[in-house]
Tab-separated table of C-alpha atoms in Angstrom:
chain	number	residue	atom	x	y	z
R	1	UNK	CA	8.894	51.496	-17.167
R	2	UNK	CA	8.160	48.409	-19.348
R	3	UNK	CA	12.415	47.138	-18.685
R	4	UNK	CA	12.420	48.124	-15.391
R	5	UNK	CA	8.683	45.331	-15.297
R	6	UNK	CA	10.758	42.305	-17.001
R	7	UNK	CA	13.641	42.443	-15.084
R	8	UNK	CA	11.919	43.093	-12.029
R	9	UNK	CA	10.094	39.399	-13.074
R	10	UNK	CA	13.600	38.345	-14.091
R	11	UNK	CA	14.740	38.591	-11.098
R	12	UNK	CA	11.963	37.425	-8.579
R	13	UNK	CA	11.727	34.470	-10.670
R	14	UNK	CA	15.580	33.388	-10.397
R	15	UNK	CA	15.159	34.425	-6.439
R	16	UNK	CA	12.852	31.828	-5.629
R	17	UNK	CA	14.549	29.485	-7.689
R	18	UNK	CA	17.603	30.730	-5.628
R	19	UNK	CA	15.702	29.379	-2.557
R	20	UNK	CA	13.618	26.684	-4.027
R	21	UNK	CA	17.062	24.963	-4.330
R	22	UNK	CA	18.141	26.613	-0.764
R	23	UNK	CA	14.737	25.075	0.843
R	24	UNK	CA	15.766	22.055	-0.795
R	25	UNK	CA	19.543	21.003	-0.192
R	26	UNK	CA	18.717	22.109	3.974
R	27	UNK	CA	17.663	18.352	4.112
R	28	UNK	CA	20.742	17.436	2.432
R	29	UNK	CA	20.363	13.828	3.334
R	30	UNK	CA	16.888	13.636	1.726
R	31	UNK	CA	16.062	10.449	-0.524
R	32	UNK	CA	13.680	10.307	-3.229
R	33	UNK	CA	11.688	7.438	-4.041
R	34	UNK	CA	10.474	5.534	-6.722
R	35	UNK	CA	7.034	4.348	-7.509
R	36	UNK	CA	7.992	0.717	-5.846
R	37	UNK	CA	9.240	2.875	-2.770
R	38	UNK	CA	6.156	4.435	-1.850
R	39	UNK	CA	4.347	1.631	-2.752
R	40	UNK	CA	6.557	-0.124	-0.064
R	41	UNK	CA	5.941	2.514	2.165
R	42	UNK	CA	2.227	2.932	2.638
R	43	UNK	CA	1.477	-0.975	2.999
R	44	UNK	CA	4.136	-0.012	6.655
R	45	UNK	CA	1.214	2.690	7.002
R	46	UNK	CA	3.350	5.158	5.854
R	47	UNK	CA	2.044	8.190	2.615
R	48	UNK	CA	-0.959	8.463	2.082
R	49	UNK	CA	-0.230	11.381	-1.460
R	50	UNK	CA	2.046	11.565	-4.195
R	51	UNK	CA	4.502	13.918	-4.324
R	52	UNK	CA	5.408	15.527	-7.462
R	53	UNK	CA	7.647	17.614	-9.070
R	54	UNK	CA	5.815	18.276	-12.794
R	55	UNK	CA	7.134	19.971	-16.268
R	56	UNK	CA	5.787	20.506	-19.089
R	57	UNK	CA	5.976	22.960	-22.440
R	58	UNK	CA	3.292	24.462	-22.432
R	59	UNK	CA	0.957	26.161	-19.351
R	60	UNK	CA	-1.789	24.674	-21.347
R	61	UNK	CA	-0.103	21.363	-20.881
R	62	UNK	CA	-0.106	21.822	-17.185
R	63	UNK	CA	-2.796	22.614	-16.857
R	64	UNK	CA	-5.168	20.074	-18.466
R	65	UNK	CA	-2.086	17.336	-16.756
R	66	UNK	CA	-3.675	18.883	-13.067
R	67	UNK	CA	-6.951	18.937	-13.758
R	68	UNK	CA	-6.983	16.041	-14.135
R	69	UNK	CA	-4.534	14.523	-10.996
R	70	UNK	CA	-7.951	16.835	-8.926
R	71	UNK	CA	-10.387	14.454	-10.837
R	72	UNK	CA	-8.922	11.597	-9.425
R	73	UNK	CA	-8.235	12.412	-5.677
R	74	UNK	CA	-10.143	9.983	-3.353
R	75	UNK	CA	-10.559	11.439	-0.085
R	76	UNK	CA	-8.165	8.040	0.872
R	77	UNK	CA	-5.208	9.456	-1.951
R	78	UNK	CA	-4.419	12.209	-3.751
R	79	UNK	CA	-2.047	13.456	-6.462
R	80	UNK	CA	-0.220	17.130	-4.636
R	81	UNK	CA	1.729	18.836	-7.220
R	82	UNK	CA	5.002	20.596	-4.536
R	83	UNK	CA	5.381	22.586	-7.248
R	84	UNK	CA	5.203	22.844	-11.539
R	85	UNK	CA	6.491	25.499	-15.094
R	86	UNK	CA	7.526	25.631	-18.367
R	87	UNK	CA	10.455	24.084	-18.935
R	88	UNK	CA	12.865	21.265	-19.587
R	89	UNK	CA	13.780	19.405	-15.897
R	90	UNK	CA	16.854	20.662	-13.142
R	91	UNK	CA	18.466	20.053	-10.819
R	92	UNK	CA	16.474	22.435	-9.100
R	93	UNK	CA	13.643	20.816	-9.034
R	94	UNK	CA	14.993	16.961	-8.832
R	95	UNK	CA	15.919	18.828	-5.307
R	96	UNK	CA	12.354	19.813	-4.239
R	97	UNK	CA	11.528	16.076	-5.222
R	98	UNK	CA	13.884	14.433	-2.959
R	99	UNK	CA	13.382	16.503	0.165
R	100	UNK	CA	9.846	16.169	-0.452
R	101	UNK	CA	10.467	12.144	-1.116
R	102	UNK	CA	8.592	12.574	-3.607
R	103	UNK	CA	8.765	11.930	-8.329
R	104	UNK	CA	9.585	14.181	-11.492
R	105	UNK	CA	7.285	14.711	-13.799
R	106	UNK	CA	8.177	15.168	-18.122
R	107	UNK	CA	5.593	16.072	-20.300
R	108	UNK	CA	6.971	16.545	-23.439
R	109	UNK	CA	10.755	17.913	-21.321
R	110	UNK	CA	14.477	16.278	-21.217
R	111	UNK	CA	16.265	16.811	-18.214
R	112	UNK	CA	19.808	17.455	-19.488
R	113	UNK	CA	22.982	15.885	-17.616
R	114	UNK	CA	22.873	17.463	-13.584
R	115	UNK	CA	19.212	16.679	-13.140
R	116	UNK	CA	19.334	13.117	-14.749
R	117	UNK	CA	23.057	13.553	-12.269
R	118	UNK	CA	21.572	14.575	-9.287
R	119	UNK	CA	18.511	12.599	-10.279
R	120	UNK	CA	21.230	9.266	-10.391
R	121	UNK	CA	22.501	10.651	-6.187
R	122	UNK	CA	18.898	11.062	-4.815
R	123	UNK	CA	17.756	8.426	-5.866
R	124	UNK	CA	15.213	10.218	-7.645
R	125	UNK	CA	12.271	8.963	-10.275
R	126	UNK	CA	12.150	11.209	-13.385
R	127	UNK	CA	9.334	9.910	-16.125
R	128	UNK	CA	9.142	11.401	-19.134
R	129	UNK	CA	5.972	11.520	-21.422
R	130	UNK	CA	4.869	12.368	-24.647
R	131	UNK	CA	1.493	11.677	-24.520
R	132	UNK	CA	-1.053	12.498	-21.854
R	133	UNK	CA	-3.042	9.659	-21.366
R	134	UNK	CA	0.004	7.977	-20.990
R	135	UNK	CA	1.617	10.048	-18.191
R	136	UNK	CA	-2.372	9.810	-16.162
R	137	UNK	CA	-2.567	6.710	-16.107
R	138	UNK	CA	0.235	5.339	-14.866
R	139	UNK	CA	-0.407	8.301	-12.210
R	140	UNK	CA	-3.485	6.550	-11.421
R	141	UNK	CA	-1.822	3.278	-11.067
R	142	UNK	CA	0.396	4.552	-8.516
R	143	UNK	CA	-2.198	6.166	-6.586
R	144	UNK	CA	-4.743	2.586	-6.851
R	145	UNK	CA	-0.867	0.894	-4.916
R	146	UNK	CA	-1.960	3.528	-2.119
R	147	UNK	CA	-5.270	2.047	-1.512
R	148	UNK	CA	-5.636	-0.094	1.129
R	149	UNK	CA	-6.101	-2.917	0.209
R	150	UNK	CA	-9.703	-5.070	0.216
R	151	UNK	CA	-9.396	-7.250	3.507
R	152	UNK	CA	-12.195	-10.384	1.941
R	153	UNK	CA	-13.439	-13.259	4.156
R	154	UNK	CA	-12.531	-16.719	2.959
R	155	UNK	CA	-13.543	-19.647	4.149
R	156	UNK	CA	-11.632	-22.451	4.675
R	157	UNK	CA	-13.507	-26.124	6.749
R	158	UNK	CA	-15.856	-26.605	9.356
R	159	UNK	CA	-15.843	-29.463	11.743
R	160	UNK	CA	-17.702	-30.451	14.053
R	161	UNK	CA	-16.585	-31.103	18.327
R	162	UNK	CA	-17.733	-34.558	19.306
R	163	UNK	CA	-15.644	-35.130	22.441
R	164	UNK	CA	-13.768	-32.775	24.399
R	165	UNK	CA	-10.067	-33.846	26.083
R	166	UNK	CA	-7.376	-31.718	28.343
R	167	UNK	CA	-3.669	-32.646	27.538
R	168	UNK	CA	-0.537	-31.490	30.013
R	169	UNK	CA	0.396	-28.984	28.846
R	170	UNK	CA	-1.782	-27.989	25.458
R	171	UNK	CA	-5.125	-27.931	27.395
R	172	UNK	CA	-8.585	-28.107	26.206
R	173	UNK	CA	-8.663	-29.711	22.777
R	174	UNK	CA	-11.156	-30.486	20.401
R	175	UNK	CA	-12.473	-33.692	19.048
R	176	UNK	CA	-14.131	-32.530	15.704
R	177	UNK	CA	-14.515	-34.725	12.056
R	178	UNK	CA	-14.443	-32.546	9.376
R	179	UNK	CA	-17.325	-32.193	7.784
R	180	UNK	CA	-16.543	-29.508	4.676
R	181	UNK	CA	-13.635	-28.897	3.672
R	182	UNK	CA	-9.919	-28.430	5.536
R	183	UNK	CA	-8.933	-27.300	8.530
R	184	UNK	CA	-5.934	-25.367	8.544
R	185	UNK	CA	-3.172	-25.272	10.817
R	186	UNK	CA	-2.975	-21.851	12.331
R	187	UNK	CA	-5.697	-20.874	10.254
R	188	UNK	CA	-8.638	-18.663	11.923
R	189	UNK	CA	-11.228	-19.276	13.801
R	190	UNK	CA	-14.846	-19.249	15.355
R	191	UNK	CA	-16.523	-20.894	16.973
R	192	UNK	CA	-20.144	-21.082	17.149
R	193	UNK	CA	-22.543	-22.371	19.621
R	194	UNK	CA	-26.225	-22.711	18.823
R	195	UNK	CA	-25.996	-20.218	16.168
R	196	UNK	CA	-23.717	-17.267	18.138
R	197	UNK	CA	-20.679	-17.032	17.620
R	198	UNK	CA	-18.383	-17.970	20.912
R	199	UNK	CA	-15.384	-17.362	20.488
R	200	UNK	CA	-13.589	-16.056	17.564
R	201	UNK	CA	-9.065	-17.089	17.675
R	202	UNK	CA	-6.622	-19.322	15.930
R	203	UNK	CA	-6.478	-22.901	15.218
R	204	UNK	CA	-3.250	-23.917	17.748
R	205	UNK	CA	-1.959	-27.190	17.056
R	206	UNK	CA	-3.821	-29.152	14.580
R	207	UNK	CA	-3.292	-33.035	15.286
R	208	UNK	CA	-4.539	-36.189	13.449
R	209	UNK	CA	-4.348	-39.355	16.138
R	210	UNK	CA	-0.871	-38.653	17.665
R	211	UNK	CA	0.385	-37.096	14.648
R	212	UNK	CA	0.915	-33.031	14.377
R	213	UNK	CA	-0.825	-32.260	11.239
R	214	UNK	CA	-0.898	-28.953	8.489
R	215	UNK	CA	-4.274	-29.509	7.092
R	216	UNK	CA	-8.150	-32.283	7.762
R	217	UNK	CA	-9.894	-32.636	4.900
R	218	UNK	CA	-14.299	-33.621	5.070
R	219	UNK	CA	-14.960	-36.818	6.801
R	220	UNK	CA	-11.015	-37.229	8.825
R	221	UNK	CA	-12.131	-36.787	12.476
R	222	UNK	CA	-8.815	-34.862	13.776
R	223	UNK	CA	-7.935	-32.894	17.691
R	224	UNK	CA	-8.185	-28.835	17.299
R	225	UNK	CA	-6.429	-27.134	19.943
R	226	UNK	CA	-7.977	-23.596	20.119
R	227	UNK	CA	-4.657	-20.499	20.901
R	228	UNK	CA	-5.744	-19.237	24.875
R	229	UNK	CA	-9.327	-20.609	24.857
R	230	UNK	CA	-10.621	-23.824	26.695
R	231	UNK	CA	-14.332	-23.787	27.078
R	232	UNK	CA	-15.059	-25.395	24.327
R	233	UNK	CA	-18.490	-28.027	23.950
R	234	UNK	CA	-19.957	-31.244	22.460
R	235	UNK	CA	-22.363	-30.326	19.445
R	236	UNK	CA	-20.197	-26.166	19.220
R	237	UNK	CA	-19.402	-25.986	15.576
R	238	UNK	CA	-15.323	-24.894	13.898
R	239	UNK	CA	-15.150	-21.877	11.248
R	240	UNK	CA	-11.847	-21.871	9.813
R	241	UNK	CA	-10.946	-19.426	7.783
R	242	UNK	CA	-8.767	-17.046	6.619
R	243	UNK	CA	-8.945	-13.375	5.328
R	244	UNK	CA	-7.654	-12.658	1.709
R	245	UNK	CA	-6.028	-8.857	0.675
R	246	UNK	CA	-7.327	-7.202	-2.852
R	247	UNK	CA	-5.683	-5.618	-4.254
R	248	UNK	CA	-8.297	-2.283	-5.026
R	249	UNK	CA	-8.005	0.223	-7.809
R	250	UNK	CA	-9.842	3.644	-9.075
């Protein structure tokens, strides 16, 4: 009975392996992703989880790694372990990672020749480690790369409207004096009147006398055109700013 049980277990493992390989091969054109490609995809509004196949030398190592992965997860990003097992990295592992557009991680194990060849063909990245904290640190950095950046408003300058005039084919131009910082052409702006925000938009044109300029500094006068807005009044304040993208970390 003992031998039969072992045989049945082995047969089941072989069947599972064949099924995983067949499932992976069903997507014959699937391509894996390197960490850089994952970052590019998330910037375009793609994945929020990092799919990995992980192989290790002993079950204890895999359990420890899984526990650390769980601690790294947040409401925004997480690591999805699509398969984990004891043993070297095989062709089947690479196929699974390719299907899931993920990575293959190895801890104290290496890929065999066929796995390396398959990884090259499918564009799957295989990363091997001998120190568990180096593996975790890399995955932490990878997850940080999946986080949406924080947008911070950066003030550029302020200008006071001293006069207004209409220009054919352009529209209303605000004759301004820059009182702080610099006003940049194409920068974001808000129009403030008596302390209230009247309009938020963009600097569509910036002139010094009749010349188009890229920026005007404190102490100088200029003409500012506001994109799709003409109701500018003397005494209004134009605040120019830009949104700066700041990378976040776990």
